[in-house]
mmCIF file of C-alpha atoms in Angstrom:
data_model
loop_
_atom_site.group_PDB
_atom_site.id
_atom_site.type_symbol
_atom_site.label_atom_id
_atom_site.label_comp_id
_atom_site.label_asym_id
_atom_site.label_seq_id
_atom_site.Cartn_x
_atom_site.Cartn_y
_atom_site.Cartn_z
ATOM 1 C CA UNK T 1 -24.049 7.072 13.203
ATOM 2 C CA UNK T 2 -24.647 7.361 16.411
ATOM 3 C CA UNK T 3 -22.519 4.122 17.595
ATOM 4 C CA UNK T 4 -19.742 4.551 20.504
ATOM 5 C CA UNK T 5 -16.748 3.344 18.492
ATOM 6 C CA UNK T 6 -12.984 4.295 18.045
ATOM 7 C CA UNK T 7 -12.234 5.349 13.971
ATOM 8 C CA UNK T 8 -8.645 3.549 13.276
ATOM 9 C CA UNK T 9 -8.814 4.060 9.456
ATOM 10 C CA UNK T 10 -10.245 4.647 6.809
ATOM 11 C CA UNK T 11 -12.184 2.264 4.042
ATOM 12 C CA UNK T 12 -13.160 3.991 0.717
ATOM 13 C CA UNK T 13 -14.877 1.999 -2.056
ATOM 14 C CA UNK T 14 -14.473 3.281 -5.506
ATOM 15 C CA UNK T 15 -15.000 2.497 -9.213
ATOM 16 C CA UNK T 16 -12.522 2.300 -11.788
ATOM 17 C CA UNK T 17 -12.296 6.098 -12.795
ATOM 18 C CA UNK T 18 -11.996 6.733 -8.742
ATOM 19 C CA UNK T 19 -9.629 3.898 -8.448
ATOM 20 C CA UNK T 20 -7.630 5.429 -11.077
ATOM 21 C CA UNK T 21 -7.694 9.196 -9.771
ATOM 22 C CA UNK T 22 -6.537 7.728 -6.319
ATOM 23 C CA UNK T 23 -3.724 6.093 -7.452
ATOM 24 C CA UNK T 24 -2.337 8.954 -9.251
ATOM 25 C CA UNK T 25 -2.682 11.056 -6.101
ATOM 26 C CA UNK T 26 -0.872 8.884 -3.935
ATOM 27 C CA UNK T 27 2.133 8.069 -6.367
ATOM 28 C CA UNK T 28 4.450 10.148 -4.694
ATOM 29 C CA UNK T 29 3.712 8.392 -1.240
ATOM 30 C CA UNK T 30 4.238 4.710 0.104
ATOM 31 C CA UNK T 31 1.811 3.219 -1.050
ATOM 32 C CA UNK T 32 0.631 -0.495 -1.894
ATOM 33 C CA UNK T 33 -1.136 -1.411 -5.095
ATOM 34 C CA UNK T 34 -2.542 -4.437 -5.875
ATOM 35 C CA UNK T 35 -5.023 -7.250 -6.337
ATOM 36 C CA UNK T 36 -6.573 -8.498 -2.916
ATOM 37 C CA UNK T 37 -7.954 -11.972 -4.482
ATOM 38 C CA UNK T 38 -9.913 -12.452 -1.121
ATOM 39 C CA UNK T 39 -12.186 -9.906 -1.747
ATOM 40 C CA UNK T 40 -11.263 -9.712 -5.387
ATOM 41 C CA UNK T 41 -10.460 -6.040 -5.292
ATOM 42 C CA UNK T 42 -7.795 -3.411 -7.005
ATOM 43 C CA UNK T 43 -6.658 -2.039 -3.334
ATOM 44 C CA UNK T 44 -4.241 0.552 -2.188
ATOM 45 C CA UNK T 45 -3.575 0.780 1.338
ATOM 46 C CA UNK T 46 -0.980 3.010 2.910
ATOM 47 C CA UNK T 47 -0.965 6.312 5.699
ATOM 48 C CA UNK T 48 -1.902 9.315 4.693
ATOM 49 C CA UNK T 49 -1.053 12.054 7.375
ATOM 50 C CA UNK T 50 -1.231 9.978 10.152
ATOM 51 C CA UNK T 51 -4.739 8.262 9.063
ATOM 52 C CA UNK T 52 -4.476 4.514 7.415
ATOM 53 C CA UNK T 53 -6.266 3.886 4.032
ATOM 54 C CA UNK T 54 -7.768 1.239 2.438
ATOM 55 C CA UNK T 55 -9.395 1.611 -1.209
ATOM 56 C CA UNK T 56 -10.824 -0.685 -2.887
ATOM 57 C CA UNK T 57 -12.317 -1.070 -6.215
ATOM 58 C CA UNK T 58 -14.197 -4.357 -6.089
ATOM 59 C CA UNK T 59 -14.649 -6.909 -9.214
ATOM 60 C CA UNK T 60 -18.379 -7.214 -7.334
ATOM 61 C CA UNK T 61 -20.295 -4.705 -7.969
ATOM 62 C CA UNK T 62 -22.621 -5.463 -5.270
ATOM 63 C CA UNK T 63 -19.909 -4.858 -2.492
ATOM 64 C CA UNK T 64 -18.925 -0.915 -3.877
ATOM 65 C CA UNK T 65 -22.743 -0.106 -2.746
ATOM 66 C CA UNK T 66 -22.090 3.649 -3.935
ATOM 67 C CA UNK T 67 -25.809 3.926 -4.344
ATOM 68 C CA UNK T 68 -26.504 3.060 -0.636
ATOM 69 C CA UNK T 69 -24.057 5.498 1.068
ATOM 70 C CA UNK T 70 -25.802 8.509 2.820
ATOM 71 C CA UNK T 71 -23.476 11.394 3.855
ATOM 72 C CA UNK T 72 -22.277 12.315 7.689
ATOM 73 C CA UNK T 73 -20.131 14.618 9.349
ATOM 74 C CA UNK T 74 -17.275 13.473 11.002
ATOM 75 C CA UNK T 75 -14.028 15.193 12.520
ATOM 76 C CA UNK T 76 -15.139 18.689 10.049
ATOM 77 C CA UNK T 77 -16.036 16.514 6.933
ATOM 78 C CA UNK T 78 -18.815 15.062 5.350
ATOM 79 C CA UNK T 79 -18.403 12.079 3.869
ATOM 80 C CA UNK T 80 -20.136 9.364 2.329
ATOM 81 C CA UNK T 81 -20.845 6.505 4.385
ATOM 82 C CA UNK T 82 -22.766 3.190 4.508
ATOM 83 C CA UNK T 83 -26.025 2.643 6.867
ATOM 84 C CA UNK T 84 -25.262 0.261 9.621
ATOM 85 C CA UNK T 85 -27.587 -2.559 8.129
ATOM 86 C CA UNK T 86 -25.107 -2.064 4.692
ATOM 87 C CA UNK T 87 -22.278 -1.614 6.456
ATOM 88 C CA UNK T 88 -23.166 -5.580 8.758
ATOM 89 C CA UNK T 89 -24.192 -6.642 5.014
ATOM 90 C CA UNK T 90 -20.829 -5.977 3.352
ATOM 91 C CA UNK T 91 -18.424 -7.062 6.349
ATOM 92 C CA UNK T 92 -20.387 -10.084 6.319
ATOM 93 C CA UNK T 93 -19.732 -10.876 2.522
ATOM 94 C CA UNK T 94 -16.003 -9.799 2.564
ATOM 95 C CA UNK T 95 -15.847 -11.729 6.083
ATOM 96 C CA UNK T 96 -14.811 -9.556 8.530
ATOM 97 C CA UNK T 97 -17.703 -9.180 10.576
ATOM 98 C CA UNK T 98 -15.746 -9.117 13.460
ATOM 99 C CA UNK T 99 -15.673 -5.363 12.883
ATOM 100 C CA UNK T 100 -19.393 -5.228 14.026
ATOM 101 C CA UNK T 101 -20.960 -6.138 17.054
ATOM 102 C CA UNK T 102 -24.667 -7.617 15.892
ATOM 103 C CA UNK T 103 -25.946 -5.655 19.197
ATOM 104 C CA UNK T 104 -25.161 -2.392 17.212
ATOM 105 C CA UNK T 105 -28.561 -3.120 14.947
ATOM 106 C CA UNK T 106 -30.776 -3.893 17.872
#
């Protein structure tokens, strides 16, 4: 999105059915499951082929924001990801907004 930064992992919000079809794919792997009551989430985190993820199903719907992602390319792929502005929004609510310097939106 334009922004100079380093890509350590990846963060995937999901709904239930996705939640679901993720776990199921990463059975066979190390993999943690469970209930993040912080950010009152179903989460699996673990490394998949040398990239860390995070996936979250969240009891709030207003911090999956599936209908706010727009796609990019990065590293050959095209995923969905949240605008800057969303992205400040939700690290905000969750509290890590230490992940985002406010001089990114200026």
């Amino acid at each position: 999105q334009g922004v100079q930064t380093t890509v350590n992992d990846l963060d995937i919000a999901t709904d239930e059915k996705g939640y679901k079809y993720f776990k199921s794919c990463f059975e066979k792997h190390p993999f943690k499951y469970g209930y993040n009551q912080k950010i009152s989430s179903h989460t699996i985190v673990g490394q998949y082929n040398e990239v860390e993820l995070e996936i979250n199903c969240y009891d709030d719907l207003t911090l999956r924001m599936l209908d706010e992602t727009r796609l990019q390319n990065w590293e050959g792929l095209t995923i969905p990801v949240l605008p800057l502005p969303k992205a400040v929004f939700f690290y905000n609510k969750i509290e890590r907004s230490k992940q985002f310097d406010p001089n990114y939106l200026k």
